[in-house]
Every structure is written in structure tokens, then in C-alpha cells.
Amino acid sequence: MGEEDYYLELCERPVQFEKANPVNCVFFDEANKQVFAVRSGGATGVVVKGPDDRNPISFRMDDKGEVKCIKFSLENKILAVQRTSKTVDFCNFIPDNSQLEYTQECKTKNANILGFCWTSSTEIVFITDQGIEFYQVLPEKRSLKLLKSHNLNVNWYMYCPESAVILLSTTVLENVLQPFHFRAGTMSKLPKFEIELPAAPKSTKPSLSERDIAMATIYGQLYVLFLRHHSRTSNSTGAEVVLYHLPREGACKKMHILKLNRTGKFALNVVDNLVVVHHQDTETSVIFDIKLRGEFDGSVTFHHPVLPARSIQPYQIPITGPAAVTSQSPVPCKLYSSSWIVFQPDIIISASQGYLWNLQVKLEPIVNLLPDKGRLMDFLLQRKECKMVILSVCSQMLSESDRASLPVIATVFDKLNHEYKKYLDAEQSYAMAVEAGQSRSSPLLKRPVRTQAVLDQSDVYTHVLSAFVEKKMPHKFVIAVLMEYIRSLNQFQIAVQHYLHELVIKTLVQHNLFYMLHQFLQYHVLSDSKPLACLLLSLESFYPPAHQLSLDMLKRLSTANDEIVEVLLSKHQVLAALRFIRGIGGHDNISARKFLDAAKQTEDNMLFYTIFRFFEQRNQRLRGSPNFTPGEHCEEHVAFFKQIFGDQALMRPTTF
Amino acid sequence: MAAAAAGAGSGPWAAQEKQFPPALLSFFIYNPRFGPREGQENKILFYHPNEVEKNEKIRNVGLCEAIVQFTRTFSPSKPAKSLHTQKNRQFFNEPEENFWMVMVVRNPIIEKQSKDGKPVIEYQEEELLDKVYSSVLRQCYSMYKLFNGTFLKAMEDGGVKLLKERLEKFFHRYLQTLHLQSCDLLDIFGGISFFPLDKMTYLKIQSFINRMEESLNIVKYTAFLYNDQLIWSGLEQDDMRILYKYLTTSLFPRHIEPELAGRDSPIRAEMPGNLQHYGRFLTGPLNLNDPDAKCRFPKIFVNTDDTYEELHLIVYKAMSAAVCFMIDASVHPTLDFCRRLDSIVGPQLTVLASDICEQFNINKRMSGSEKEPQFKFIYFNHMNLAEKSTVHMRKTPSVSLTSVHPDLMKILGDINSDFTRVDEDEEIIVKAMSDYWVVGKKSDRRELYVILNQKNANLIEVNEEVKKLCATQFNNIFFLD
């Protein structure tokens, strides 16, 4: 297994904390992602480290008994510490507020506090075995105010900070889950739902274990993930992960089943919208993407691992401090250790070693592990950091050694442009809404976010196509690929940029395929534009019909009338130029001098006469006299006319 | 008698007249360098009709030789192209150095009944247009070259003997298909009718062609036609021009009848797992299930000026869409290859053909061009050989029918001759008999001929009408008013 094969890795800079031991208790807060190392109940110090903070917070507190739970409110404003099963202690970390501790006892009689969760910087929820209590903390008064409470029997609870949802396990089998949602001082009860437990031997009492449940946001939706060790329905012995979708409104629904095809101890993470399932027995992990196509049975979609199982990439423990001097080689870290604790979405903690890692997905190795390019694109387009990888996939499939077939290339382009078009549409409707003045009335109107999956024409041109045409590939293939990309853009009704057309023309001209070029232009495959028309004009000496093609294009643009006149005059087609400008009604504004110059250059006296007479008539019509005004600078032409045809040939002013 | 008269238009004397259209009197090919010493007949490479007595053949060839030699003294670079006599016209063409092709056409005849009842024959000396028949003669060569290569190549391959054999084999049949009575302006142009299509469908066809060339990797060139109109040519323009002529006047018409007869039969349901499709070979094997089916395809010769390529011509058709695959002659397509082609191309071409048909109908409905316009026109662009005619009906294997009087067609030919004389753009308006006006316009290598039938129209009104026509039919090209 080469190193390039691992597609999961631990982050390079873990959060390091003092190892858990009898005097040092370690706590993890999922909301702030902070690790608390509490030495001797806080008396000899508490060190708080978060993933982003450079400077850990450290403080001391009096040892008032064993700490059961310790968490900062959001933004580290207030510290809450649970030491007994009835009370939670608070301490303000806000400047100018008293740092004296204050205590809140749970309201429900005879209830035991199972734990607490901060839902904002000053709002906290106590979960007791008899219900939940929602409080507002008033730090300046050093007291709490009960906002709301709800009574029900609770076995255990789970909190998802991203969506501010608390899940309570109720009933004897523990498998009825009651979600609550918290938002700005309100607590709302969501419809409860039941997790189907697998059939178990009669001797053991089935129940839902807290360990087998996780909550995570996947593709913007909240899911409850249930690790079912034995399949309920099928005969397969493998375990599976059942995903229940928990919508903001409406009932929870079973949506996806991830087939693990193995049994044993598992742990779940969610990274970049992928469900990662770690298997301790084999020390490997698999990933699932619920957006990839699975087998739909009418109500639930079954998914298989996207890729073959692989271990997390081996990790060397970075050596710091005095150890670095003594020990030469870094120590390899034991992966899938039984002391690992996994938190959602992507956190792995080794309390015994004192590390907190974020799990990461590496996309490059996946390119070679997923041979189906269409599926690979579907997968990559959903990933956060996908742009460069996708571009490299595109370059690779056009390279000589790994050349893909045209249908595959077409599929890849279609998938890119589908994503690109979605963004363009969102952008457009946003722009229209802003224009219509909806921006003030509707707070929901947001500018669409451009993710890395949006690869526009300039990306593909710069990183893929411009290099591709330089390679010595058979020109048939080069042209086929360019046309396929243009076809795909057209299919999604995306206006093709002229540099792509130029690339096609350049390639065709390089191989003397002018007749092909002609046919493409004939069917307007290469869209009209002034730059393209000028490019065609420049090809006239190699391919004479290019002149006609260019003029046609200028004509269709209908904004290039001046250019048409210039082209015709440069070809000494003075009469044609004049007829054209008269045809579109612009002949009163043209420069007489320009036309007379061109007519004189043809050395065709009759033509000069005709043009001269035309302008004399124009002068007569516009100013009542056939004479040219000094501003027109036609003296030289008048002299020339007289010299050839004589004074008497000049037009006489009509008198009334 | 009545039938002959009806075919030629009906004047007041129709009942008393018999008209005979122009006809091919003789057609021969010679090379003056061959055997001026020993027998004169060695010069003659091909002579039609073959029954003519040897001395007469030699005399006729000698006469042509003399005329060409004689006129060369006046115009060394452009010797005589045609010779007008009372009874016939001779056309000369030298397609390869010292190889001369001569076609003798009898002028049309009117046989009148004189007062005493005796028939009087009148040759119509001015009826035939030089340009039309010179073009027909040149086309004869191009068609020969397409299927046989150049004269010189035959000489190199097998001497005079082989050349004579090839000429005999080809022209014996080909001359029977010349319909000299229905030749007109379109023969001068030798144009290509392009199928009008929206960009997206066109790109789909491109994509189809590229994929087919990739999966049938021996294909060198591809051409795609729909409804006998060209959509794509991988061949160069001049080669395509003659191939198009062959396809539309010979190969396709021959296959129209069976197609109409057996609309449902081409579906091959007997091949299990195979998508049903309408594809079939127009050249090559007739029945793919016959293990003894012959996979012989016509050979064609292209790019004879430089690379000189010999190719097999595979023509495959599904509904109205026809695709020509051209593969190098050194590769011999096997039955397996034909079956593979059928299984890959057949289903996709069937789908594509119905896509094109659907799209075409949508476009037609949108443009609303279903109504016949009040005028007839012929358009030709020298640059891409695009040709469009509302004068001609659909071509049948035998004759191309026109919907206007032959006299009007002749006026068109005359205008065309005028246009050839000068390089500059020009416009000619002719008032023809009865209520007809004929307008010819030439603008930057494009020619447009319009026939208007408007009672009591004057010059200005006719001019306006033509302007309107240009604005509606040709608004997307640069065509001077």
C-alpha cells in the first residue's frame, strides 16, 4: 500500500493537552471544541485549549469536589462547572463583572442533573433524569432565570451545537428520542421518533445505547446516525448505519442506510459531508457519501462505501520540548487505539496521549481509487477543497497515457457545467431580486456562495485546455475534446467565451483544416463576436472565404457597421461600402473625405466621379449647396475632380 | 405525340409540333500523344457509341484535335471549350494533361408540319448553354476520378490497357444516367444543399461523429447527411462536392423505394439484447445475419492532388439520417466489423435522426416558413458551395424537375454567364414574357436569382420585392442591397 493510497489523515497540528491521569481530569466541550485539563479539581490549575486559540486559557479555581462537567458559554463569557448531581456553579469571565462563583440548583425535585449545554453566550440547558430546564444567565446579577422547562424521563442526552438541537432518550428501551430545538431564548419541542432496534436474543434486554447514536449536519441537514450492529431486515450479518433525517419542521424520517458489511467495534465521524466509519478490529475506515447514487427501495437509499477500506494515514507524534533533544526518531502514533474517543463531527481525542485531532479527507489519492470518472466527479464536486483536484483529473483524462474515451470526457464536462450553471442561475436570480428591490424586504435573500466546485470556462481554459492543445496529441482528438466542451456548455445554455472559440480556430488553422472551420462557422457553433470577426479577417490570406465569413459575422452583430465600411474600403470596394451605409441609413454622417480618398486610390476615374457626385448631392440636400465645407477637407479632391473632368462638370447649385 | 408536347410546355401550335430535347450524340476520350505514328485509333481511349465505325471515330477525334490546336494559336492558355454547329454542339475538356474528353450534344429539334403535310425539322441552335454542358462534362471526369482515381494513376498501375478497361466499365453505365434535357444552372454550380439546423443539434451530431470515429478507430473521414442534405463533411470541399452529387443523385434515390415499401421491416428483433434500431447499410452487406454476406464497399479516391488516398465508402442510414464512414482502402472491413458498426452506430443514429427531425419541426414552426413564398429563387455561394433552390422539386433518380418554364431557366443561365464575365458585384433585372420578372444579384461570391410573377409590376416594385426577400431569407449574411 503506497503512501498515496491513504485517503484519511489526522491534522498536522493537533491540540495538545496534559494526559489524563488520576490527578488530571480531561473534559471536552463539543460546542466550543475546547479541551479542559483540570488538575486536582482545579486547585492546581485548569488549562483550556481550543483548536483555533493560540493562547490557552488557564486559571485556578477552588477545589470544591470532583468536577463532573465543565464548559464555557459561547465566546468564553461564563464558565459553568458541575460538581454535584443537583447543582451547577457559575463564574463570570466578563471583564468588570464579579468573578465570585454563583450556583443554580435544578428546579425539579429529586431530579439528578445528567449534564448541561450552553446554547448561547448566556443561555444554558440543564438535562436531568426528569426533564430539561432552560435558563438565562444574568452575569451582572450573578443569578439565573428559568425560561422554560419540560418534564419527561430521560435516560441520556445528546447535543448537536451546530443545529442547537438536544436529543433526549426516553422509555425503557431508550429508543424513543425526543428532540428539542433552541434559538434566541426559545425552546421548541420537535416531534419524537422511535429508533427501530434490531432483534436481539430473548435473554438480553434490547436497548438503545448512547454509544450507537450520533448527530451531525450533512449537506446542511441534521441527521441522527444510528449504528445498528445487526441488520434488522436482511440476512446479512454486517452492521449498518441508519440515517434519520431530522428536519426543522415535520417528522423525522429514515432516509439512508450505509452498509458496512462487517461487524465489530465502530466509530463515526462526519468530515466534509462524508460519513466516516472507523472499524477498530481491522484498523481501517470507510467513507460514505449520501449524495452519490445508491439503491433506492422506495423509502430508503442503500449506500456502499465509496472506496475500499483504508487505514488512516500513519501518524508520527511530533516531538516537542526536551524529548526532541534526546529522542532522534519521532514516535509512530498508535492508530485506532482503544483509548480514542470520537466526537462529532470530525474530532478524535486520545486522552491517554493528550492529543485532539481533526480528521481530514485527502482527495488526491481518491482519484486513482475511483476508476469510474463520472462517479469520481460526482464525489469530488461535493468536496470543499476540490478545485485543483478536479482540474488535475481533467488534465489527466486528456493526457496521452491516461486518455479517457470521449463519452467519459463528455460526462465529466457535463457534470462540471451542471454545477457551473447552477451557480450562474443562482447568481442571476439574486441579481434580479436585488434589482427588483427585494433585498430590503426579504432577509432570506443571500448572495450565492461560489464554492470550489464551480469551475468556469476560464478555469478549464487556463488549467486544462490551453495546456492540452499544446501537447502533441492527434488533432482529431484535440478538436473532438474542444467541441465536446463547447457542446456541454451549450447544452447547459452557458454562453461560450470567445477564447474557447479562438482555441478551436487556432487548432484548426494549425492543421490547415479550414473547411472544417468554415462548416463550424456556417452552423454558428462559434458564436459571433468582433474579436472573432477580426481573427477571421486575418486568415483571409490563407483561406480566402474567411473574408466573407468575417463580413457576415460583422453584419449579424449589427453593432459593427463602422468595421464593415472599413473592411470594404480597405478592399477598394468603395461603391459597396457606400451602398451598405446608405442601406442602413448612415450616409448623412459619413466622412466624404474617407470615401473620396478610397475612390481616388482605385485609379478608376468613373468610380471617383460617381462617389464625388454622390457627396455633391448630399451637400445639396443637407445644406442647399453642392460645395464641400472647409471642415470636410476635400479641397484636394475638388481640384482632382476639376483636373480630370473640368470645372463645368461640378454640380451647379440649384436655384429656385 | 401529345405526351411529347405536354412535356415541353404548351404553346398554341403544340398540336402541330413535335419537340425533341437535346441528346447525347457521342462522348469520347483521347490522348493525342498516344500513337500518332502507328494507327490513329490508339489515341482513342474510350468512344461512345461503340458501334460507330472505326474510321469515323478517328475522323471525329482528329477533327477535335485540329480544332483545339487551331484555337490554341489565338489563345494559348485557353483553347476552345466548345464548338457550335447547326445540328450540334461539341464540348472539350482537358482534365489531365493531354487527356481530352469530348461530349457532342445534339441541339433540340422542333419538327413542324408544313402546309403540304411534310415534316420540317428545325434545329434550335441557341438553346443550349455552354456553361451548363461544360460543367456536365467536367462533372463526368470528377465522378470517374472519385471511383477510379486519375487517368495517370491508371496508366501507372496498368498502362493504357487498364485505363481503357476502367473507362469502359465506368462510362458505359454512367453515360446512361446523364439526363441532358434537364441540365440547368444547378449543374454549373454543382452546389451542396445544407440542412438547416440549430446549434445544439449540430453539436450533438459533432459529438456523435467524434465518438463513432473513436470507437470504430479505423475511420478516416466521416460525412453526415439528413434528408439528402449535408450537415457535416470531414472530406475537403471538392471531394465532398462530387461525393454529394453521387449520394444524392445516384445512391440515395436507388434506395428510396425499398425504404418506403418496408417501413417496419428494418427493425431487427432477432438479435437478443440488441437495441431496436432502423440502421442499415446502403453500401456493403445487405444482411448481417448471413454468414456469407459480402463486405465489399465501393472504393473512392480523394485528395488526388496531394496525398492521393484510396478509401472504402461505407454508407449507413437510419431513417432520414445517413452517415458515410470512409476507411483506408488497405484495411478490409470484415463482417465482424460491419456487425460492430451496426450495433454501435445503429441505435445512436436512430435516436439522433429522430432528434433532428423533432428539432427541425420545432424550428420550422417557430420561423413559420411553412407558407410558400410568392417568388421562386436559386441561391448559390461559391465560398462554401451552399445551394438553395425553391425552383427545383425533389430530385428523382431520373430527372430533376423544375417548377418553372424552361425559357425562364435559360434566362437564369444567361444572367449567370454575364456574371462570370466580370468580377464586380452586379445586379441584372430582366422582364420576361407574360408577367415574369427575373432578377439576378451577385454580391461577394454569392449569387441569387429570383423569379417573380407579379401582374403589372414595374422596375421599382420588383426591386423592392427583391429587397424584401433578401431581408427575410438572407438577413444573417452580408448581402448588399
PDB file of C-alpha atoms in Angstrom, chain A residues 403-407 410 476-477 479-480 483-484 486-487 490-491 512-513 515-516 518-520 522-525 527 543-545 547-548 551-552 555-556 564 568 573 576 579-580 583, chain B residues 192 194-197 199-200 202-204 206-207 210-211 213-214 219-221 230-237 240 381 383-384 425 427 444-446 474-481:
ATOM      1  CA  ARG A 403      -6.610   9.276 -22.063  1.00  0.00           C
ATOM      2  CA  ALA A 404     -10.292   8.706 -21.402  1.00  0.00           C
ATOM      3  CA  SER A 405     -12.827   7.932 -24.083  1.00  0.00           C
ATOM      4  CA  LEU A 406     -14.939  10.741 -25.496  1.00  0.00           C
ATOM      5  CA  PRO A 407     -18.167   9.637 -23.788  1.00  0.00           C
ATOM      6  CA  ALA A 410     -18.335  14.335 -22.180  1.00  0.00           C
ATOM      7  CA  LYS A 476      -8.797  14.832 -34.261  1.00  0.00           C
ATOM      8  CA  PHE A 477      -8.829  14.154 -30.546  1.00  0.00           C
ATOM      9  CA  ILE A 479     -10.804  19.098 -31.782  1.00  0.00           C
ATOM     10  CA  ALA A 480     -13.219  16.463 -30.526  1.00  0.00           C
ATOM     11  CA  MET A 483     -16.123  20.566 -29.386  1.00  0.00           C
ATOM     12  CA  GLU A 484     -17.315  18.341 -26.571  1.00  0.00           C
ATOM     13  CA  ILE A 486     -18.458  23.631 -26.231  1.00  0.00           C
ATOM     14  CA  ARG A 487     -21.330  21.201 -26.715  1.00  0.00           C
ATOM     15  CA  ASN A 490     -24.325  24.920 -24.963  1.00  0.00           C
ATOM     16  CA  GLN A 491     -26.371  22.114 -23.544  1.00  0.00           C
ATOM     17  CA  ASN A 512      -4.967  23.512 -42.255  1.00  0.00           C
ATOM     18  CA  LEU A 513      -8.494  22.357 -41.541  1.00  0.00           C
ATOM     19  CA  TYR A 515     -13.077  23.625 -44.446  1.00  0.00           C
ATOM     20  CA  MET A 516     -13.966  22.276 -41.019  1.00  0.00           C
ATOM     21  CA  HIS A 518     -15.935  27.001 -42.383  1.00  0.00           C
ATOM     22  CA  GLN A 519     -18.579  24.430 -41.517  1.00  0.00           C
ATOM     23  CA  PHE A 520     -18.469  25.276 -37.819  1.00  0.00           C
ATOM     24  CA  GLN A 522     -21.742  28.088 -41.073  1.00  0.00           C
ATOM     25  CA  TYR A 523     -23.736  26.459 -38.270  1.00  0.00           C
ATOM     26  CA  HIS A 524     -22.863  29.252 -35.827  1.00  0.00           C
ATOM     27  CA  VAL A 525     -21.123  26.871 -33.489  1.00  0.00           C
ATOM     28  CA  SER A 527     -20.602  32.488 -31.721  1.00  0.00           C
ATOM     29  CA  TYR A 543      -8.169  30.961 -46.685  1.00  0.00           C
ATOM     30  CA  PRO A 544      -9.973  33.470 -48.906  1.00  0.00           C
ATOM     31  CA  PRO A 545     -13.533  32.556 -47.797  1.00  0.00           C
ATOM     32  CA  HIS A 547     -13.292  37.336 -45.665  1.00  0.00           C
ATOM     33  CA  GLN A 548     -16.891  36.524 -46.457  1.00  0.00           C
ATOM     34  CA  LEU A 551     -18.262  40.215 -43.111  1.00  0.00           C
ATOM     35  CA  ASP A 552     -21.290  38.009 -42.441  1.00  0.00           C
ATOM     36  CA  LYS A 555     -23.323  42.096 -40.302  1.00  0.00           C
ATOM     37  CA  ARG A 556     -25.070  39.817 -37.801  1.00  0.00           C
ATOM     38  CA  ILE A 564     -17.846  46.755 -42.273  1.00  0.00           C
ATOM     39  CA  LEU A 568     -14.893  47.242 -47.693  1.00  0.00           C
ATOM     40  CA  GLN A 573     -14.991  48.274 -52.657  1.00  0.00           C
ATOM     41  CA  ALA A 576     -20.235  48.608 -51.960  1.00  0.00           C
ATOM     42  CA  ARG A 579     -24.379  51.300 -50.723  1.00  0.00           C
ATOM     43  CA  PHE A 580     -24.102  49.491 -47.425  1.00  0.00           C
ATOM     44  CA  GLY A 583     -28.827  50.852 -46.854  1.00  0.00           C
TER      45      GLY A 583
ATOM     46  CA  ILE B 192     -24.343  21.317 -51.918  1.00  0.00           C
ATOM     47  CA  PHE B 194     -27.005  22.114 -46.424  1.00  0.00           C
ATOM     48  CA  PHE B 195     -29.540  21.029 -43.873  1.00  0.00           C
ATOM     49  CA  PRO B 196     -30.631  23.960 -41.712  1.00  0.00           C
ATOM     50  CA  LEU B 197     -30.095  23.122 -38.092  1.00  0.00           C
ATOM     51  CA  LYS B 199     -26.539  24.947 -32.942  1.00  0.00           C
ATOM     52  CA  MET B 200     -27.302  22.418 -30.216  1.00  0.00           C
ATOM     53  CA  TYR B 202     -25.466  20.357 -34.732  1.00  0.00           C
ATOM     54  CA  LEU B 203     -23.146  19.959 -31.754  1.00  0.00           C
ATOM     55  CA  LYS B 204     -24.828  16.682 -30.864  1.00  0.00           C
ATOM     56  CA  GLN B 206     -20.478  16.565 -33.991  1.00  0.00           C
ATOM     57  CA  SER B 207     -20.279  14.687 -30.760  1.00  0.00           C
ATOM     58  CA  ASN B 210     -16.338  12.101 -32.974  1.00  0.00           C
ATOM     59  CA  ARG B 211     -17.451   9.223 -30.787  1.00  0.00           C
ATOM     60  CA  GLU B 213     -14.653   7.767 -35.207  1.00  0.00           C
ATOM     61  CA  GLU B 214     -13.138   6.976 -31.837  1.00  0.00           C
ATOM     62  CA  VAL B 219     -12.497   5.558 -39.789  1.00  0.00           C
ATOM     63  CA  LYS B 220     -10.541   8.275 -41.533  1.00  0.00           C
ATOM     64  CA  TYR B 221     -13.296  10.641 -42.619  1.00  0.00           C
ATOM     65  CA  LEU B 230     -25.312  17.803 -45.959  1.00  0.00           C
ATOM     66  CA  ILE B 231     -24.635  18.575 -42.309  1.00  0.00           C
ATOM     67  CA  TRP B 232     -21.006  17.633 -41.879  1.00  0.00           C
ATOM     68  CA  SER B 233     -18.123  16.745 -44.140  1.00  0.00           C
ATOM     69  CA  GLY B 234     -14.764  15.536 -42.925  1.00  0.00           C
ATOM     70  CA  LEU B 235     -13.656  15.462 -46.573  1.00  0.00           C
ATOM     71  CA  GLU B 236     -12.322  18.527 -48.308  1.00  0.00           C
ATOM     72  CA  GLN B 237     -14.790  20.663 -50.201  1.00  0.00           C
ATOM     73  CA  MET B 240     -17.362  16.316 -50.893  1.00  0.00           C
ATOM     74  CA  ASN B 381     -22.433  30.729 -52.551  1.00  0.00           C
ATOM     75  CA  MET B 383     -17.294  30.015 -50.996  1.00  0.00           C
ATOM     76  CA  ASN B 384     -18.981  27.073 -49.293  1.00  0.00           C
ATOM     77  CA  ASP B 425     -20.835  42.787 -57.836  1.00  0.00           C
ATOM     78  CA  GLU B 427     -27.462  43.148 -60.458  1.00  0.00           C
ATOM     79  CA  ASP B 444     -19.151  38.970 -52.914  1.00  0.00           C
ATOM     80  CA  ARG B 445     -19.061  35.480 -54.422  1.00  0.00           C
ATOM     81  CA  ARG B 446     -22.752  34.878 -53.830  1.00  0.00           C
ATOM     82  CA  PHE B 474     -30.758  36.273 -46.111  1.00  0.00           C
ATOM     83  CA  ASN B 475     -30.700  38.624 -43.160  1.00  0.00           C
ATOM     84  CA  ASN B 476     -27.877  36.811 -41.440  1.00  0.00           C
ATOM     85  CA  ILE B 477     -25.327  37.180 -44.204  1.00  0.00           C
ATOM     86  CA  PHE B 478     -23.672  40.203 -45.707  1.00  0.00           C
ATOM     87  CA  PHE B 479     -25.593  40.583 -48.915  1.00  0.00           C
ATOM     88  CA  LEU B 480     -25.626  44.054 -50.413  1.00  0.00           C
ATOM     89  CA  ASP B 481     -28.959  45.575 -51.360  1.00  0.00           C
TER      90      ASP B 481
END
